[in-house]
mmCIF file of C-alpha atoms in Angstrom:
data_model
loop_
_atom_site.group_PDB
_atom_site.id
_atom_site.type_symbol
_atom_site.label_atom_id
_atom_site.label_comp_id
_atom_site.label_asym_id
_atom_site.label_seq_id
_atom_site.Cartn_x
_atom_site.Cartn_y
_atom_site.Cartn_z
ATOM 1 C CA UNK Y 920 0.000 0.000 0.000
ATOM 2 C CA UNK Y 921 1.241 3.461 -0.858
ATOM 3 C CA UNK Y 922 1.729 5.979 1.943
ATOM 4 C CA UNK Y 923 2.167 9.728 1.965
ATOM 5 C CA UNK Y 924 4.217 11.943 4.246
ATOM 6 C CA UNK Y 925 2.363 15.244 3.844
ATOM 7 C CA UNK Y 926 0.499 17.429 1.385
ATOM 8 C CA UNK Y 927 0.405 21.089 0.442
ATOM 9 C CA UNK Y 928 -1.103 23.453 -2.078
ATOM 10 C CA UNK Y 929 1.528 24.292 -4.696
ATOM 11 C CA UNK Y 930 1.532 26.615 -7.684
ATOM 12 C CA UNK Y 931 4.603 25.618 -9.709
ATOM 13 C CA UNK Y 932 4.335 21.853 -10.191
ATOM 14 C CA UNK Y 933 1.756 21.927 -13.012
ATOM 15 C CA UNK Y 934 1.407 25.004 -15.252
ATOM 16 C CA UNK Y 935 -1.927 26.821 -14.968
ATOM 17 C CA UNK Y 936 -3.070 24.593 -12.082
ATOM 18 C CA UNK Y 937 -3.408 25.064 -8.334
ATOM 19 C CA UNK Y 938 -2.290 21.654 -7.162
ATOM 20 C CA UNK Y 939 -2.843 19.747 -3.944
ATOM 21 C CA UNK Y 940 0.419 17.788 -3.955
ATOM 22 C CA UNK Y 941 0.697 14.591 -1.903
ATOM 23 C CA UNK Y 942 4.295 13.556 -1.171
ATOM 24 C CA UNK Y 943 4.387 9.768 -1.420
ATOM 25 C CA UNK Y 944 6.919 7.848 0.648
ATOM 26 C CA UNK Y 945 8.840 4.658 -0.122
ATOM 27 C CA UNK Y 946 10.649 6.115 -3.139
ATOM 28 C CA UNK Y 947 12.789 3.376 -4.710
ATOM 29 C CA UNK Y 948 14.801 5.714 -6.949
ATOM 30 C CA UNK Y 949 17.260 7.147 -4.385
ATOM 31 C CA UNK Y 950 18.551 9.798 -6.782
ATOM 32 C CA UNK Y 951 21.975 11.188 -5.794
ATOM 33 C CA UNK Y 952 21.518 14.682 -4.331
ATOM 34 C CA UNK Y 953 17.819 14.105 -3.621
ATOM 35 C CA UNK Y 954 16.258 17.016 -1.731
ATOM 36 C CA UNK Y 955 13.583 14.765 -0.194
ATOM 37 C CA UNK Y 956 15.509 11.834 1.254
ATOM 38 C CA UNK Y 957 12.893 11.597 4.014
ATOM 39 C CA UNK Y 958 10.540 10.232 1.335
ATOM 40 C CA UNK Y 959 12.773 7.181 0.810
ATOM 41 C CA UNK Y 960 11.388 5.497 3.932
ATOM 42 C CA UNK Y 961 8.189 3.488 3.609
ATOM 43 C CA UNK Y 962 6.267 5.280 6.332
ATOM 44 C CA UNK Y 963 3.445 7.746 6.693
ATOM 45 C CA UNK Y 964 -0.303 7.812 6.203
ATOM 46 C CA UNK Y 965 -1.893 4.970 4.200
ATOM 47 C CA UNK Y 966 -3.221 6.225 0.848
ATOM 48 C CA UNK Y 967 -6.644 4.654 1.006
ATOM 49 C CA UNK Y 968 -9.593 5.986 -0.952
ATOM 50 C CA UNK Y 969 -11.218 7.117 2.309
ATOM 51 C CA UNK Y 970 -8.084 8.955 3.457
ATOM 52 C CA UNK Y 971 -7.773 10.681 0.084
ATOM 53 C CA UNK Y 972 -11.433 11.709 0.223
ATOM 54 C CA UNK Y 973 -10.870 13.282 3.663
ATOM 55 C CA UNK Y 974 -7.700 15.079 2.548
ATOM 56 C CA UNK Y 975 -9.011 16.393 -0.784
ATOM 57 C CA UNK Y 976 -12.630 17.295 0.032
ATOM 58 C CA UNK Y 977 -11.896 20.455 2.066
ATOM 59 C CA UNK Y 978 -9.865 21.866 -0.847
ATOM 60 C CA UNK Y 979 -12.325 21.310 -3.697
ATOM 61 C CA UNK Y 980 -13.029 25.037 -4.048
ATOM 62 C CA UNK Y 981 -9.333 25.949 -3.781
ATOM 63 C CA UNK Y 982 -7.477 23.553 -6.084
ATOM 64 C CA UNK Y 983 -7.782 22.469 -9.700
ATOM 65 C CA UNK Y 984 -5.438 19.478 -9.639
ATOM 66 C CA UNK Y 985 -4.269 16.640 -7.377
ATOM 67 C CA UNK Y 986 -0.579 15.786 -7.688
ATOM 68 C CA UNK Y 987 0.649 12.316 -6.813
ATOM 69 C CA UNK Y 988 4.304 13.050 -6.123
ATOM 70 C CA UNK Y 989 6.027 9.676 -6.312
ATOM 71 C CA UNK Y 990 4.707 6.152 -6.104
ATOM 72 C CA UNK Y 991 7.210 4.495 -8.430
ATOM 73 C CA UNK Y 992 7.320 1.468 -6.140
ATOM 74 C CA UNK Y 993 3.695 0.642 -7.051
ATOM 75 C CA UNK Y 994 2.567 2.191 -10.362
ATOM 76 C CA UNK Y 995 -0.428 -0.164 -10.468
ATOM 77 C CA UNK Y 996 -1.695 1.438 -7.255
ATOM 78 C CA UNK Y 997 -1.027 4.911 -8.693
ATOM 79 C CA UNK Y 998 -3.137 3.929 -11.697
ATOM 80 C CA UNK Y 999 -5.901 2.548 -9.458
ATOM 81 C CA UNK Y 1000 -5.980 5.689 -7.287
ATOM 82 C CA UNK Y 1001 -5.887 7.966 -10.345
ATOM 83 C CA UNK Y 1002 -8.909 6.179 -11.834
ATOM 84 C CA UNK Y 1003 -10.683 6.466 -8.474
ATOM 85 C CA UNK Y 1004 -9.805 10.178 -8.197
ATOM 86 C CA UNK Y 1005 -11.125 10.816 -11.701
ATOM 87 C CA UNK Y 1006 -14.415 9.115 -10.837
ATOM 88 C CA UNK Y 1007 -14.777 10.661 -7.380
ATOM 89 C CA UNK Y 1008 -13.537 14.208 -8.065
ATOM 90 C CA UNK Y 1009 -14.418 14.644 -11.733
ATOM 91 C CA UNK Y 1010 -13.696 18.395 -11.749
ATOM 92 C CA UNK Y 1011 -10.065 17.953 -10.689
ATOM 93 C CA UNK Y 1012 -7.142 17.237 -12.954
ATOM 94 C CA UNK Y 1013 -4.648 14.587 -11.890
ATOM 95 C CA UNK Y 1014 -0.870 14.701 -12.170
ATOM 96 C CA UNK Y 1015 1.677 11.968 -11.488
ATOM 97 C CA UNK Y 1016 5.300 12.858 -10.824
ATOM 98 C CA UNK Y 1017 7.476 9.809 -11.485
ATOM 99 C CA UNK Y 1018 11.234 9.641 -11.120
ATOM 100 C CA UNK Y 1019 11.509 6.927 -13.742
ATOM 101 C CA UNK Y 1020 12.767 7.530 -17.303
ATOM 102 C CA UNK Y 1021 9.781 5.824 -18.897
ATOM 103 C CA UNK Y 1022 6.273 4.771 -18.007
ATOM 104 C CA UNK Y 1023 5.741 1.250 -16.682
ATOM 105 C CA UNK Y 1024 4.490 -1.292 -19.210
ATOM 106 C CA UNK Y 1025 0.728 -1.227 -19.501
ATOM 107 C CA UNK Y 1026 0.242 2.059 -17.622
ATOM 108 C CA UNK Y 1027 -2.993 3.745 -18.757
ATOM 109 C CA UNK Y 1028 -1.900 7.319 -19.433
ATOM 110 C CA UNK Y 1029 -5.515 8.450 -19.659
ATOM 111 C CA UNK Y 1030 -6.024 7.970 -15.928
ATOM 112 C CA UNK Y 1031 -4.064 11.208 -15.438
ATOM 113 C CA UNK Y 1032 -3.899 14.611 -17.109
ATOM 114 C CA UNK Y 1033 -0.181 15.245 -16.550
ATOM 115 C CA UNK Y 1034 2.861 12.996 -16.169
ATOM 116 C CA UNK Y 1035 6.353 14.079 -15.114
ATOM 117 C CA UNK Y 1036 9.101 11.614 -16.037
ATOM 118 C CA UNK Y 1037 12.796 11.574 -15.232
ATOM 119 C CA UNK Y 1038 15.040 11.089 -12.232
ATOM 120 C CA UNK Y 1039 16.588 14.003 -10.377
ATOM 121 C CA UNK Y 1040 20.053 14.694 -11.782
ATOM 122 C CA UNK Y 1041 21.505 17.677 -9.923
ATOM 123 C CA UNK Y 1042 23.792 18.741 -12.777
ATOM 124 C CA UNK Y 1043 20.790 18.856 -15.151
ATOM 125 C CA UNK Y 1044 18.591 20.986 -12.890
ATOM 126 C CA UNK Y 1045 14.852 21.317 -12.403
ATOM 127 C CA UNK Y 1046 12.087 21.510 -14.970
ATOM 128 C CA UNK Y 1047 12.894 25.230 -15.268
ATOM 129 C CA UNK Y 1048 16.421 24.478 -16.513
ATOM 130 C CA UNK Y 1049 16.822 24.209 -20.314
ATOM 131 C CA UNK Y 1050 19.301 21.345 -19.710
ATOM 132 C CA UNK Y 1051 16.972 19.253 -17.553
ATOM 133 C CA UNK Y 1052 16.531 15.576 -18.277
ATOM 134 C CA UNK Y 1053 13.047 15.670 -16.731
ATOM 135 C CA UNK Y 1054 9.915 16.206 -18.805
ATOM 136 C CA UNK Y 1055 6.353 17.175 -17.983
ATOM 137 C CA UNK Y 1056 3.704 15.894 -20.370
ATOM 138 C CA UNK Y 1057 0.071 16.837 -20.799
ATOM 139 C CA UNK Y 1058 -1.972 13.764 -21.661
ATOM 140 C CA UNK Y 1059 -4.146 14.284 -24.728
ATOM 141 C CA UNK Y 1060 -6.543 11.982 -26.517
ATOM 142 C CA UNK Y 1061 -3.700 11.255 -28.976
ATOM 143 C CA UNK Y 1062 -0.913 10.607 -26.454
ATOM 144 C CA UNK Y 1063 1.455 12.821 -24.506
ATOM 145 C CA UNK Y 1064 2.447 16.400 -25.348
ATOM 146 C CA UNK Y 1065 5.745 17.651 -23.880
ATOM 147 C CA UNK Y 1066 4.997 20.929 -22.060
ATOM 148 C CA UNK Y 1067 8.297 21.215 -20.175
ATOM 149 C CA UNK Y 1068 9.104 24.519 -21.886
ATOM 150 C CA UNK Y 1069 6.137 26.066 -20.044
ATOM 151 C CA UNK Y 1070 8.355 26.177 -16.921
ATOM 152 C CA UNK Y 1071 10.783 28.594 -18.545
ATOM 153 C CA UNK Y 1072 9.991 32.259 -18.717
ATOM 154 C CA UNK Y 1073 10.017 33.777 -22.208
ATOM 155 C CA UNK Y 1074 11.991 36.615 -20.605
ATOM 156 C CA UNK Y 1075 14.815 34.428 -19.276
ATOM 157 C CA UNK Y 1076 18.175 34.719 -20.974
ATOM 158 C CA UNK Y 1077 19.301 31.468 -22.566
#
Protein backbone atom coordinates (compact mmCIF):
# COMPACT_ATOMS: atom_id res chain seq x y z
CA UNK A 1 0.00 0.00 0.00
CA UNK A 2 1.24 3.46 -0.86
CA UNK A 3 1.73 5.98 1.94
CA UNK A 4 2.17 9.73 1.96
CA UNK A 5 4.22 11.94 4.25
CA UNK A 6 2.36 15.24 3.84
CA UNK A 7 0.50 17.43 1.39
CA UNK A 8 0.40 21.09 0.44
CA UNK A 9 -1.10 23.45 -2.08
CA UNK A 10 1.53 24.29 -4.70
CA UNK A 11 1.53 26.62 -7.68
CA UNK A 12 4.60 25.62 -9.71
CA UNK A 13 4.34 21.85 -10.19
CA UNK A 14 1.76 21.93 -13.01
CA UNK A 15 1.41 25.00 -15.25
CA UNK A 16 -1.93 26.82 -14.97
CA UNK A 17 -3.07 24.59 -12.08
CA UNK A 18 -3.41 25.06 -8.33
CA UNK A 19 -2.29 21.65 -7.16
CA UNK A 20 -2.84 19.75 -3.94
CA UNK A 21 0.42 17.79 -3.95
CA UNK A 22 0.70 14.59 -1.90
CA UNK A 23 4.30 13.56 -1.17
CA UNK A 24 4.39 9.77 -1.42
CA UNK A 25 6.92 7.85 0.65
CA UNK A 26 8.84 4.66 -0.12
CA UNK A 27 10.65 6.11 -3.14
CA UNK A 28 12.79 3.38 -4.71
CA UNK A 29 14.80 5.71 -6.95
CA UNK A 30 17.26 7.15 -4.39
CA UNK A 31 18.55 9.80 -6.78
CA UNK A 32 21.97 11.19 -5.79
CA UNK A 33 21.52 14.68 -4.33
CA UNK A 34 17.82 14.10 -3.62
CA UNK A 35 16.26 17.02 -1.73
CA UNK A 36 13.58 14.76 -0.19
CA UNK A 37 15.51 11.83 1.25
CA UNK A 38 12.89 11.60 4.01
CA UNK A 39 10.54 10.23 1.33
CA UNK A 40 12.77 7.18 0.81
CA UNK A 41 11.39 5.50 3.93
CA UNK A 42 8.19 3.49 3.61
CA UNK A 43 6.27 5.28 6.33
CA UNK A 44 3.44 7.75 6.69
CA UNK A 45 -0.30 7.81 6.20
CA UNK A 46 -1.89 4.97 4.20
CA UNK A 47 -3.22 6.22 0.85
CA UNK A 48 -6.64 4.65 1.01
CA UNK A 49 -9.59 5.99 -0.95
CA UNK A 50 -11.22 7.12 2.31
CA UNK A 51 -8.08 8.95 3.46
CA UNK A 52 -7.77 10.68 0.08
CA UNK A 53 -11.43 11.71 0.22
CA UNK A 54 -10.87 13.28 3.66
CA UNK A 55 -7.70 15.08 2.55
CA UNK A 56 -9.01 16.39 -0.78
CA UNK A 57 -12.63 17.29 0.03
CA UNK A 58 -11.90 20.45 2.07
CA UNK A 59 -9.87 21.87 -0.85
CA UNK A 60 -12.33 21.31 -3.70
CA UNK A 61 -13.03 25.04 -4.05
CA UNK A 62 -9.33 25.95 -3.78
CA UNK A 63 -7.48 23.55 -6.08
CA UNK A 64 -7.78 22.47 -9.70
CA UNK A 65 -5.44 19.48 -9.64
CA UNK A 66 -4.27 16.64 -7.38
CA UNK A 67 -0.58 15.79 -7.69
CA UNK A 68 0.65 12.32 -6.81
CA UNK A 69 4.30 13.05 -6.12
CA UNK A 70 6.03 9.68 -6.31
CA UNK A 71 4.71 6.15 -6.10
CA UNK A 72 7.21 4.49 -8.43
CA UNK A 73 7.32 1.47 -6.14
CA UNK A 74 3.70 0.64 -7.05
CA UNK A 75 2.57 2.19 -10.36
CA UNK A 76 -0.43 -0.16 -10.47
CA UNK A 77 -1.70 1.44 -7.26
CA UNK A 78 -1.03 4.91 -8.69
CA UNK A 79 -3.14 3.93 -11.70
CA UNK A 80 -5.90 2.55 -9.46
CA UNK A 81 -5.98 5.69 -7.29
CA UNK A 82 -5.89 7.97 -10.34
CA UNK A 83 -8.91 6.18 -11.83
CA UNK A 84 -10.68 6.47 -8.47
CA UNK A 85 -9.81 10.18 -8.20
CA UNK A 86 -11.13 10.82 -11.70
CA UNK A 87 -14.41 9.12 -10.84
CA UNK A 88 -14.78 10.66 -7.38
CA UNK A 89 -13.54 14.21 -8.06
CA UNK A 90 -14.42 14.64 -11.73
CA UNK A 91 -13.70 18.40 -11.75
CA UNK A 92 -10.06 17.95 -10.69
CA UNK A 93 -7.14 17.24 -12.95
CA UNK A 94 -4.65 14.59 -11.89
CA UNK A 95 -0.87 14.70 -12.17
CA UNK A 96 1.68 11.97 -11.49
CA UNK A 97 5.30 12.86 -10.82
CA UNK A 98 7.48 9.81 -11.49
CA UNK A 99 11.23 9.64 -11.12
CA UNK A 100 11.51 6.93 -13.74
CA UNK A 101 12.77 7.53 -17.30
CA UNK A 102 9.78 5.82 -18.90
CA UNK A 103 6.27 4.77 -18.01
CA UNK A 104 5.74 1.25 -16.68
CA UNK A 105 4.49 -1.29 -19.21
CA UNK A 106 0.73 -1.23 -19.50
CA UNK A 107 0.24 2.06 -17.62
CA UNK A 108 -2.99 3.74 -18.76
CA UNK A 109 -1.90 7.32 -19.43
CA UNK A 110 -5.51 8.45 -19.66
CA UNK A 111 -6.02 7.97 -15.93
CA UNK A 112 -4.06 11.21 -15.44
CA UNK A 113 -3.90 14.61 -17.11
CA UNK A 114 -0.18 15.24 -16.55
CA UNK A 115 2.86 13.00 -16.17
CA UNK A 116 6.35 14.08 -15.11
CA UNK A 117 9.10 11.61 -16.04
CA UNK A 118 12.80 11.57 -15.23
CA UNK A 119 15.04 11.09 -12.23
CA UNK A 120 16.59 14.00 -10.38
CA UNK A 121 20.05 14.69 -11.78
CA UNK A 122 21.51 17.68 -9.92
CA UNK A 123 23.79 18.74 -12.78
CA UNK A 124 20.79 18.86 -15.15
CA UNK A 125 18.59 20.99 -12.89
CA UNK A 126 14.85 21.32 -12.40
CA UNK A 127 12.09 21.51 -14.97
CA UNK A 128 12.89 25.23 -15.27
CA UNK A 129 16.42 24.48 -16.51
CA UNK A 130 16.82 24.21 -20.31
CA UNK A 131 19.30 21.34 -19.71
CA UNK A 132 16.97 19.25 -17.55
CA UNK A 133 16.53 15.58 -18.28
CA UNK A 134 13.05 15.67 -16.73
CA UNK A 135 9.91 16.21 -18.80
CA UNK A 136 6.35 17.17 -17.98
CA UNK A 137 3.70 15.89 -20.37
CA UNK A 138 0.07 16.84 -20.80
CA UNK A 139 -1.97 13.76 -21.66
CA UNK A 140 -4.15 14.28 -24.73
CA UNK A 141 -6.54 11.98 -26.52
CA UNK A 142 -3.70 11.26 -28.98
CA UNK A 143 -0.91 10.61 -26.45
CA UNK A 144 1.45 12.82 -24.51
CA UNK A 145 2.45 16.40 -25.35
CA UNK A 146 5.75 17.65 -23.88
CA UNK A 147 5.00 20.93 -22.06
CA UNK A 148 8.30 21.21 -20.18
CA UNK A 149 9.10 24.52 -21.89
CA UNK A 150 6.14 26.07 -20.04
CA UNK A 151 8.36 26.18 -16.92
CA UNK A 152 10.78 28.59 -18.55
CA UNK A 153 9.99 32.26 -18.72
CA UNK A 154 10.02 33.78 -22.21
CA UNK A 155 11.99 36.62 -20.60
CA UNK A 156 14.81 34.43 -19.28
CA UNK A 157 18.17 34.72 -20.97
CA UNK A 158 19.30 31.47 -22.57
